[in-house]
Tab-separated table of C-alpha atoms in Angstrom:
chain	number	residue	atom	x	y	z
A	1	MET	CA	100.473	154.791	8.518
A	2	GLU	CA	102.571	156.939	6.086
A	3	ALA	CA	102.644	155.456	2.162
A	4	PRO	CA	106.364	155.394	1.835
A	5	PRO	CA	107.007	158.474	-0.141
A	6	VAL	CA	107.014	158.406	-4.395
A	7	THR	CA	110.462	159.078	-6.220
A	8	MET	CA	110.921	162.598	-6.835
A	9	MET	CA	113.132	162.016	-9.872
A	10	PRO	CA	111.141	159.834	-12.805
A	11	VAL	CA	112.964	156.509	-13.636
A	12	THR	CA	114.594	157.888	-16.718
A	13	GLY	CA	115.507	154.967	-19.833
A	14	GLY	CA	118.549	153.281	-18.500
A	15	THR	CA	121.634	154.661	-21.251
A	16	ILE	CA	123.744	151.630	-20.774
A	17	ASN	CA	124.365	150.489	-24.273
A	18	MET	CA	122.834	146.489	-24.373
A	19	MET	CA	124.045	144.517	-27.221
A	20	GLU	CA	122.912	141.851	-29.141
A	21	TYR	CA	125.657	138.803	-29.824
A	22	LEU	CA	124.337	136.224	-32.380
A	23	LEU	CA	124.738	133.456	-34.757
A	24	GLN	CA	122.337	131.877	-37.004
A	25	GLY	CA	121.685	128.172	-38.994
A	26	SER	CA	119.113	126.561	-40.438
A	27	VAL	CA	118.260	123.205	-40.731
A	28	LEU	CA	115.765	121.314	-42.952
A	29	ASP	CA	111.996	120.689	-42.183
A	30	GLN	CA	112.365	117.246	-42.168
A	31	SER	CA	115.870	117.067	-39.450
A	32	LEU	CA	113.772	119.773	-36.695
A	33	GLU	CA	112.468	116.913	-34.612
A	34	SER	CA	115.777	115.337	-34.094
A	35	LEU	CA	117.390	119.389	-33.656
A	36	LEU	CA	114.341	120.161	-31.269
A	37	HIS	CA	115.075	117.290	-29.334
A	38	ARG	CA	118.578	117.644	-28.659
A	39	LEU	CA	117.973	121.551	-27.310
A	40	ARG	CA	115.560	119.753	-24.870
A	41	GLY	CA	118.285	118.244	-23.798
A	42	LEU	CA	121.056	120.489	-23.436
A	43	CYS	CA	118.758	123.630	-22.566
A	44	ASP	CA	117.410	125.266	-19.542
A	45	ASN	CA	114.495	122.699	-17.814
A	46	MET	CA	110.873	124.996	-18.592
A	47	GLU	CA	108.060	123.928	-20.570
A	48	PRO	CA	108.273	123.982	-24.140
A	49	GLU	CA	107.542	127.077	-25.835
A	50	THR	CA	106.413	127.591	-28.479
A	51	PHE	CA	105.821	130.961	-30.569
A	52	LEU	CA	103.634	132.955	-33.005
A	53	ASP	CA	105.160	136.483	-33.895
A	54	HIS	CA	103.910	139.330	-36.485
A	55	GLU	CA	106.905	141.320	-37.760
A	56	MET	CA	106.666	144.693	-39.421
A	57	VAL	CA	109.361	146.548	-40.652
A	58	PHE	CA	109.599	149.994	-40.731
A	59	LEU	CA	111.470	152.400	-42.153
A	60	LEU	CA	111.736	156.496	-42.061
A	61	LYS	CA	114.040	157.680	-44.798
A	62	GLY	CA	115.663	161.518	-44.048
A	63	GLN	CA	118.318	162.663	-46.319
A	64	GLN	CA	120.847	159.921	-44.699
A	65	ALA	CA	121.869	157.244	-47.062
A	66	SER	CA	120.324	154.599	-45.331
A	67	PRO	CA	117.043	154.965	-43.584
A	68	PHE	CA	116.664	154.373	-39.708
A	69	VAL	CA	114.929	150.359	-39.520
A	70	LEU	CA	112.190	149.631	-36.757
A	71	ARG	CA	110.605	146.442	-35.787
A	72	ALA	CA	107.535	145.820	-34.776
A	73	ARG	CA	106.926	143.001	-33.021
A	74	ARG	CA	103.121	141.058	-31.744
A	75	SER	CA	102.318	137.697	-30.194
A	76	ILE	CA	99.418	136.851	-32.751
A	77	ASP	CA	98.709	133.079	-30.067
A	78	LYS	CA	99.427	135.175	-26.709
A	79	SER	CA	97.065	137.656	-25.668
A	80	GLY	CA	97.606	140.342	-23.279
A	81	MET	CA	101.508	140.720	-24.154
A	82	PRO	CA	102.913	144.426	-24.928
A	83	TRP	CA	104.132	144.472	-28.544
A	84	HIS	CA	107.553	145.059	-28.660
A	85	LEU	CA	109.457	147.729	-30.322
A	86	ARG	CA	112.982	147.323	-31.146
A	87	TYR	CA	115.937	148.873	-32.566
A	88	LEU	CA	119.195	147.143	-34.128
A	89	GLY	CA	122.133	148.267	-35.120
A	90	GLN	CA	125.543	148.204	-37.713
A	91	PRO	CA	127.014	145.332	-36.732
A	92	GLU	CA	130.299	146.104	-34.996
A	93	ILE	CA	133.824	145.650	-36.959
A	94	GLY	CA	135.357	143.567	-34.467
A	95	ASP	CA	138.517	141.213	-34.772
A	96	LYS	CA	137.603	137.901	-37.030
A	97	ASN	CA	138.207	136.563	-33.345
A	98	ARG	CA	135.318	136.834	-31.906
A	99	HIS	CA	132.877	134.188	-32.467
A	100	ALA	CA	129.233	136.549	-32.688
A	101	LEU	CA	127.636	138.733	-35.248
A	102	VAL	CA	127.985	142.086	-32.092
A	103	ARG	CA	125.523	145.055	-33.058
A	104	ASN	CA	124.192	147.464	-30.851
A	105	CYS	CA	120.122	146.967	-29.425
A	106	VAL	CA	117.416	148.729	-27.607
A	107	ASP	CA	114.592	146.665	-26.876
A	108	ILE	CA	110.501	148.546	-25.813
A	109	ALA	CA	107.905	147.715	-24.341
A	110	THR	CA	104.859	149.449	-25.391
A	111	SER	CA	100.953	149.614	-25.775
A	112	ASP	CA	99.324	148.502	-28.727
A	113	ASN	CA	98.647	151.391	-30.792
A	114	LEU	CA	102.550	151.076	-31.884
A	115	THR	CA	101.089	150.974	-35.501
A	116	ASP	CA	99.410	154.350	-36.017
A	117	PHE	CA	102.342	155.735	-33.776
A	118	LEU	CA	105.047	155.189	-35.916
A	119	VAL	CA	103.812	156.254	-38.937
A	120	GLU	CA	102.541	159.423	-37.281
A	121	MET	CA	106.047	160.190	-36.553
A	122	GLY	CA	107.089	160.070	-40.210
A	123	PHE	CA	107.858	155.780	-40.981
A	124	ARG	CA	106.205	153.561	-43.062
A	125	MET	CA	106.277	150.205	-43.710
A	126	ASP	CA	108.411	148.553	-45.847
A	127	HIS	CA	107.976	144.347	-45.282
A	128	GLU	CA	106.411	142.182	-43.130
A	129	PHE	CA	106.799	138.765	-42.430
A	130	VAL	CA	104.700	135.921	-39.668
A	131	ALA	CA	107.675	134.155	-37.554
A	132	LYS	CA	106.296	130.404	-35.645
A	133	GLY	CA	108.386	128.504	-33.961
A	134	HIS	CA	109.702	126.933	-30.667
A	135	VAL	CA	111.824	129.155	-28.382
A	136	PHE	CA	114.490	127.415	-25.519
A	137	ARG	CA	117.035	128.975	-22.880
A	138	LYS	CA	120.355	128.542	-21.720
A	139	GLY	CA	120.820	131.068	-18.350
A	140	ILE	CA	121.122	134.475	-20.566
A	141	MET	CA	120.859	132.740	-24.263
A	142	LYS	CA	118.032	132.292	-25.899
A	143	ILE	CA	117.699	129.839	-28.452
A	144	MET	CA	115.248	129.946	-31.241
A	145	VAL	CA	113.930	127.749	-34.256
A	146	TYR	CA	111.130	129.521	-36.239
A	147	LYS	CA	109.961	129.216	-39.302
A	148	ILE	CA	108.960	132.166	-41.757
A	149	PHE	CA	106.443	133.240	-43.750
A	150	ARG	CA	105.100	135.560	-46.312
A	151	ILE	CA	102.227	137.224	-46.382
A	152	LEU	CA	99.763	137.038	-48.973
A	153	MET	CA	97.489	139.640	-47.958
A	154	PRO	CA	98.527	143.096	-46.239
A	155	GLY	CA	97.333	142.650	-42.858
A	156	ASN	CA	96.248	139.126	-42.587
A	157	THR	CA	98.328	136.750	-40.828
A	158	ASP	CA	95.953	134.273	-41.317
A	159	ASN	CA	97.011	133.639	-45.174
A	160	ILE	CA	100.505	132.644	-45.496
A	161	GLU	CA	102.401	129.931	-46.547
A	162	PRO	CA	106.103	129.425	-45.728
A	163	LEU	CA	109.500	131.307	-47.652
A	164	SER	CA	110.717	128.553	-47.766
A	165	LEU	CA	111.578	124.546	-46.942
A	166	SER	CA	113.758	125.030	-43.433
A	167	TYR	CA	113.886	126.664	-40.260
A	168	LEU	CA	115.696	129.180	-38.822
A	169	VAL	CA	117.896	128.465	-36.201
A	170	GLU	CA	119.508	131.035	-34.368
A	171	LEU	CA	121.088	131.895	-30.454
A	172	ASN	CA	121.664	134.823	-28.754
A	173	VAL	CA	122.354	136.950	-26.055
A	174	VAL	CA	121.269	140.684	-25.206
A	175	ALA	CA	124.037	142.201	-22.503
A	176	PRO	CA	125.530	145.304	-21.301
A	177	ALA	CA	128.405	146.508	-23.789
A	178	GLY	CA	131.749	145.532	-23.730
A	179	GLN	CA	130.872	141.670	-22.604
A	180	ASP	CA	132.692	139.584	-24.719
A	181	VAL	CA	133.385	136.383	-22.742
A	182	VAL	CA	129.672	136.144	-24.054
A	183	SER	CA	130.471	135.291	-27.716
A	184	ASP	CA	132.952	132.342	-26.068
A	185	ASP	CA	130.410	130.915	-24.363
A	186	MET	CA	127.933	131.290	-27.117
A	187	ARG	CA	130.351	129.512	-29.771
A	188	ASN	CA	130.494	126.589	-26.713
A	189	PHE	CA	127.231	125.988	-26.940
A	190	ALA	CA	126.978	125.961	-30.575
A	191	GLU	CA	129.933	123.281	-30.985
A	192	GLN	CA	127.251	121.302	-28.659
A	193	LEU	CA	124.979	121.192	-31.562
A	194	LYS	CA	126.550	120.422	-34.190
A	195	PRO	CA	125.728	118.268	-36.713
A	196	LEU	CA	122.885	118.936	-36.340
A	197	VAL	CA	122.768	122.949	-37.090
A	198	HIS	CA	125.450	125.067	-37.827
A	199	LEU	CA	125.694	128.244	-36.306
A	200	GLU	CA	127.855	130.452	-37.588
A	201	LYS	CA	128.507	134.536	-37.081
A	202	ILE	CA	126.351	135.696	-40.521
A	203	ASP	CA	127.311	139.175	-41.745
A	204	PRO	CA	123.899	140.952	-42.969
A	205	LYS	CA	125.804	143.694	-45.233
A	206	ARG	CA	127.595	140.626	-47.737
A	207	LEU	CA	124.299	139.205	-48.305
A	208	MET	CA	122.682	142.106	-50.236
B	1	MET	CA	94.100	154.535	-12.437
B	2	GLY	CA	91.372	155.684	-11.266
B	3	VAL	CA	89.585	159.131	-13.121
B	4	THR	CA	91.387	161.911	-12.968
B	5	CYS	CA	91.608	165.578	-13.827
B	6	VAL	CA	94.394	167.940	-14.322
B	7	THR	CA	93.216	171.732	-14.299
B	8	GLN	CA	95.583	175.084	-13.989
B	9	VAL	CA	94.723	177.538	-10.881
B	10	PRO	CA	95.653	180.611	-12.091
B	11	VAL	CA	98.462	182.853	-9.302
B	12	ALA	CA	96.424	184.613	-6.833
B	13	GLU	CA	95.895	188.534	-6.901
B	14	GLY	CA	99.243	190.225	-5.231
B	15	LYS	CA	100.554	186.626	-4.840
B	16	SER	CA	103.248	184.833	-6.403
B	17	VAL	CA	103.014	181.424	-7.386
B	18	GLN	CA	104.943	179.724	-3.843
B	19	GLN	CA	102.201	181.782	-1.597
B	20	THR	CA	99.192	180.371	-3.692
B	21	VAL	CA	100.361	176.280	-3.764
B	22	GLU	CA	100.595	177.957	-0.438
B	23	MET	CA	96.779	178.547	0.146
B	24	LEU	CA	95.985	175.574	-1.504
B	25	THR	CA	98.327	173.085	0.420
B	26	ARG	CA	96.886	173.808	3.204
B	27	LYS	CA	92.612	174.448	2.179
B	28	LEU	CA	93.837	170.625	1.336
B	29	GLU	CA	95.497	170.216	5.149
B	30	LEU	CA	92.384	171.457	6.813
B	31	LEU	CA	90.128	169.113	4.592
B	32	GLY	CA	92.171	166.521	6.784
B	33	ALA	CA	94.518	165.343	3.531
B	34	GLU	CA	97.132	163.694	4.438
B	35	LYS	CA	100.541	164.360	2.892
B	36	GLN	CA	102.217	160.959	0.655
B	37	GLY	CA	105.208	161.984	-1.095
B	38	THR	CA	105.688	164.782	-3.798
B	39	PHE	CA	105.531	163.450	-7.663
B	40	CYS	CA	106.633	165.044	-10.575
B	41	VAL	CA	104.946	164.843	-14.566
B	42	ASP	CA	107.862	166.199	-17.100
B	43	CYS	CA	107.372	166.997	-20.756
B	44	GLU	CA	110.096	167.709	-23.593
B	45	THR	CA	109.878	168.405	-27.000
B	46	TYR	CA	111.040	167.033	-30.169
B	47	HIS	CA	110.161	168.589	-34.205
B	48	THR	CA	110.702	167.038	-36.811
B	49	ALA	CA	114.655	168.328	-38.639
B	50	ALA	CA	114.348	169.600	-41.470
B	51	SER	CA	116.118	166.978	-43.776
B	52	THR	CA	112.764	164.253	-42.704
B	53	MET	CA	110.238	167.122	-43.612
B	54	SER	CA	111.815	168.011	-47.169
B	55	ASN	CA	111.480	164.118	-48.029
B	56	GLN	CA	108.269	163.295	-47.358
B	57	GLY	CA	106.157	166.909	-47.704
B	58	GLN	CA	104.779	167.035	-45.069
B	59	THR	CA	105.583	170.466	-41.987
B	60	GLY	CA	106.870	169.583	-39.500
B	61	LYS	CA	105.178	167.875	-36.194
B	62	LEU	CA	105.611	168.286	-32.873
B	63	MET	CA	106.481	164.765	-30.452
B	64	TYR	CA	105.837	165.271	-26.887
B	65	VAL	CA	107.880	162.734	-24.542
B	66	MET	CA	106.487	162.672	-21.592
B	67	HIS	CA	106.623	161.408	-17.944
B	68	ASN	CA	105.853	160.882	-14.677
B	69	SER	CA	106.348	159.639	-11.370
B	70	GLU	CA	103.336	157.802	-10.817
B	71	TYR	CA	104.443	155.563	-13.411
B	72	PRO	CA	107.791	155.797	-13.021
B	73	LEU	CA	108.517	152.477	-15.582
B	74	SER	CA	106.685	154.066	-18.253
B	75	CYS	CA	107.363	156.684	-20.775
B	76	PHE	CA	104.824	158.728	-22.899
B	77	ALA	CA	104.794	159.676	-26.556
B	78	LEU	CA	102.160	161.730	-28.166
B	79	PHE	CA	101.623	163.731	-30.737
B	80	GLU	CA	98.763	166.691	-30.255
B	81	ASN	CA	95.916	165.032	-31.620
B	82	GLY	CA	97.298	162.044	-32.167
B	83	PRO	CA	97.642	158.846	-30.661
B	84	CYS	CA	99.819	158.373	-27.019
B	85	LEU	CA	101.992	155.602	-26.661
B	86	ILE	CA	103.217	154.339	-23.295
B	87	ALA	CA	106.858	152.719	-23.683
B	88	ASP	CA	108.939	152.139	-21.292
B	89	THR	CA	111.851	153.844	-20.446
B	90	TYR	CA	113.783	152.967	-22.981
B	91	PHE	CA	111.870	154.775	-24.635
B	92	ASP	CA	114.827	157.554	-23.874
B	93	THR	CA	117.465	155.741	-25.394
B	94	LEU	CA	116.053	155.175	-28.789
B	95	MET	CA	114.804	159.034	-28.617
B	96	VAL	CA	118.781	159.428	-28.898
B	97	LYS	CA	118.961	157.854	-30.993
B	98	LEU	CA	116.690	159.384	-33.517
B	99	LYS	CA	118.075	162.779	-33.345
B	100	GLY	CA	119.301	163.018	-37.014
B	101	PHE	CA	115.652	163.109	-37.287
B	102	PHE	CA	113.708	164.463	-34.608
B	103	GLN	CA	116.256	167.494	-32.721
B	104	ASN	CA	115.086	167.917	-28.314
B	105	ALA	CA	113.942	171.168	-28.314
B	106	LYS	CA	115.588	171.506	-24.831
B	107	ALA	CA	114.181	175.159	-24.297
B	108	ASN	CA	111.293	173.389	-24.693
B	109	LYS	CA	111.300	171.255	-21.171
B	110	ILE	CA	108.442	171.694	-19.003
B	111	GLU	CA	107.644	170.031	-16.061
B	112	SER	CA	105.967	170.385	-12.613
B	113	ARG	CA	106.791	169.577	-9.219
B	114	GLY	CA	104.676	169.030	-5.777
B	115	THR	CA	102.956	167.418	-3.158
B	116	ARG	CA	101.655	164.517	-3.343
B	117	TYR	CA	97.501	164.583	-0.899
B	118	GLN	CA	95.294	161.554	0.440
B	119	TYR	CA	91.919	162.110	1.003
B	120	CYS	CA	90.226	159.368	0.940
B	121	ASP	CA	89.259	157.618	-1.676
B	122	PHE	CA	91.177	161.161	-3.872
B	123	LEU	CA	94.789	161.410	-4.668
B	124	VAL	CA	95.246	165.065	-4.918
B	125	LYS	CA	98.428	166.702	-6.451
B	126	VAL	CA	99.461	170.390	-5.680
B	127	GLY	CA	102.451	171.382	-8.270
B	128	THR	CA	104.685	174.558	-9.391
B	129	VAL	CA	104.835	174.231	-13.020
B	130	THR	CA	108.541	175.129	-14.046
B	131	MET	CA	109.937	175.537	-17.767
B	132	GLY	CA	113.700	176.606	-16.818
B	133	PRO	CA	114.866	177.840	-14.097
B	134	SER	CA	111.393	180.263	-13.597
B	135	ALA	CA	107.705	179.235	-12.352
B	136	ARG	CA	104.886	179.754	-14.338
B	137	GLY	CA	102.062	178.318	-12.948
B	138	ILE	CA	100.038	176.237	-11.225
B	139	SER	CA	98.593	172.561	-11.590
B	140	VAL	CA	96.400	170.698	-9.443
B	141	GLU	CA	95.459	166.884	-10.053
B	142	VAL	CA	92.372	165.345	-8.743
B	143	GLU	CA	92.104	162.084	-8.831
B	144	TYR	CA	89.100	159.596	-7.845
B	145	CYS	CA	90.866	156.247	-7.412
B	146	PRO	CA	87.659	153.869	-6.943
B	147	CYS	CA	86.028	155.346	-10.633
B	148	VAL	CA	87.326	154.686	-14.097
B	149	ILE	CA	84.794	155.378	-16.703
B	150	ALA	CA	84.524	158.922	-17.065
B	151	ASN	CA	81.242	160.227	-16.621
B	152	ASP	CA	79.802	158.539	-12.920
B	153	CYS	CA	81.902	160.519	-11.425
B	154	TRP	CA	82.584	163.675	-12.490
B	155	ASN	CA	79.776	165.736	-10.440
B	156	LEU	CA	81.748	164.016	-7.717
B	157	LEU	CA	84.927	164.714	-8.577
B	158	MET	CA	83.373	168.403	-8.660
B	159	GLU	CA	81.815	168.722	-5.778
B	160	PHE	CA	84.907	167.512	-4.265
B	161	MET	CA	87.609	170.580	-5.654
B	162	GLN	CA	84.883	173.113	-5.214
B	163	SER	CA	85.494	172.098	-1.565
B	164	PHE	CA	89.494	173.489	-2.058
B	165	MET	CA	88.993	175.312	-5.241
B	166	GLY	CA	85.818	177.385	-5.589
B	167	ASN	CA	85.885	179.654	-7.624
B	168	HIS	CA	88.749	177.625	-9.993
B	169	THR	CA	86.324	174.405	-10.503
B	170	PRO	CA	87.529	174.048	-13.834
B	171	GLY	CA	84.760	172.299	-16.300
B	172	VAL	CA	84.407	168.571	-18.048
B	173	PRO	CA	87.911	168.020	-19.817
B	174	SER	CA	88.166	167.419	-23.717
B	175	VAL	CA	89.471	164.038	-22.675
B	176	PHE	CA	86.123	163.277	-20.758
B	177	GLY	CA	84.099	163.847	-24.226
B	178	THR	CA	85.660	161.239	-26.760
B	179	LYS	CA	86.113	158.314	-23.387
B	180	HIS	CA	82.014	157.970	-23.542
B	181	ASP	CA	81.736	155.097	-21.064
B	182	SER	CA	85.292	153.861	-22.091
B	183	ILE	CA	87.722	152.708	-19.103
B	184	TYR	CA	89.806	155.861	-18.177
B	185	SER	CA	93.672	155.165	-18.951
B	186	PRO	CA	97.028	157.237	-17.194
B	187	ALA	CA	97.563	158.265	-21.335
B	188	ASP	CA	93.870	160.267	-20.910
B	189	THR	CA	95.811	162.068	-17.308
B	190	VAL	CA	98.957	162.512	-19.894
B	191	VAL	CA	97.082	164.187	-22.472
B	192	GLN	CA	94.638	166.548	-20.121
B	193	TYR	CA	99.054	167.734	-18.494
B	194	MET	CA	100.371	168.252	-22.610
B	195	GLU	CA	97.446	170.312	-22.819
B	196	LEU	CA	98.265	172.033	-19.903
B	197	PHE	CA	101.056	172.926	-20.037
B	198	ASN	CA	100.933	174.563	-23.788
B	199	LYS	CA	98.479	176.581	-22.448
B	200	ILE	CA	100.784	177.913	-20.253
B	201	ARG	CA	103.449	178.101	-22.198
B	202	LYS	CA	101.318	180.442	-24.817
B	203	GLN	CA	100.656	182.638	-21.241
B	204	GLN	CA	103.305	185.900	-20.671
B	205	GLN	CA	105.460	184.561	-17.572
B	206	VAL	CA	104.153	185.226	-14.059
B	207	PRO	CA	105.254	189.161	-13.356
B	208	VAL	CA	107.840	187.284	-10.054
B	209	ALA	CA	109.776	184.858	-11.477
B	210	GLY	CA	111.864	181.978	-9.310
B	211	ILE	CA	111.035	179.867	-7.208
B	212	ARG	CA	111.952	179.970	-3.921
């Protein structure tokens, strides 16, 4: 019996441009439980999932004014997971009616020598942090409620302190470009979380 | 993946690349090996753009991005004598985004394509190495699937290679030297292909060019 032939052409990376649609908000520590309770009710039925991730942000400086930013993320509590390398483009300047922040994104799963490889490419680590929280799903929407921790000594993720007395709430969807109906669905979902949390389109440039 | 050895077989005296490949595959078929589809390993070269170099004061480095049809959803990125990253195929999309910093030397793209043969626990791939339109050499990859510790099965691999490669059987690959007793990985195979491709690029072009 002959095994099926291996494909002759290796499958090369998709050229479909994926976009990330994002809404963000925050809740104070004392309101966390009521938000989680509502999310458990609204979202897809699944085992409650928590995460503890370590993210490092790398920059590659060239002659261009703005350096190239890449984010390397790994799970601290789950073993055997690949590292996650992420590129995020500039937010699209769309019409004011678009409800979510839209930016190009490329997500790549990699082996665990990612940081050594990025340094070899010429990237240097700009900053790092630990994110600890909960993740929920509703269809293709992902909702994360997490706290950011500052790392006191570089490379030591056991010695951390919270950055604030609140939790960051993010609603995001990764979908192929051109699917603006996604942001309408996100806005409708965000309505259901009011007044516990107000999720909005926050342009990172305006904060700087 | 089992322990694998990748080597170059020189073109036979007075014969073309294709004829030498046919001689090898005929020997394999006589042994009893069965054809099992085809394979392709390709390698693209990127070099750091001049703009990044002046800022960091270092000489330009070469980065190779390779694909192996045995792992169709993966992409291997490596530096010579440096780390080898295994990523999914979206890495190619990222390289497009990085084109201001890393330039693709398209003329350097090199690949090996050919037939896959299975003989009991061995997997043999005989490929024609091409750069652009011209055939530059022959690669032979032999994998002993049941074993993942390099030093445990080198003798067996060598004996099997002698049965169809004769005098062209190679010595121990350099990647085995650093392995000791650690588990063999697909990245080790890709590193061997990179070394082979670099050797072939430096060699003079085979006089009878072109694939028939």
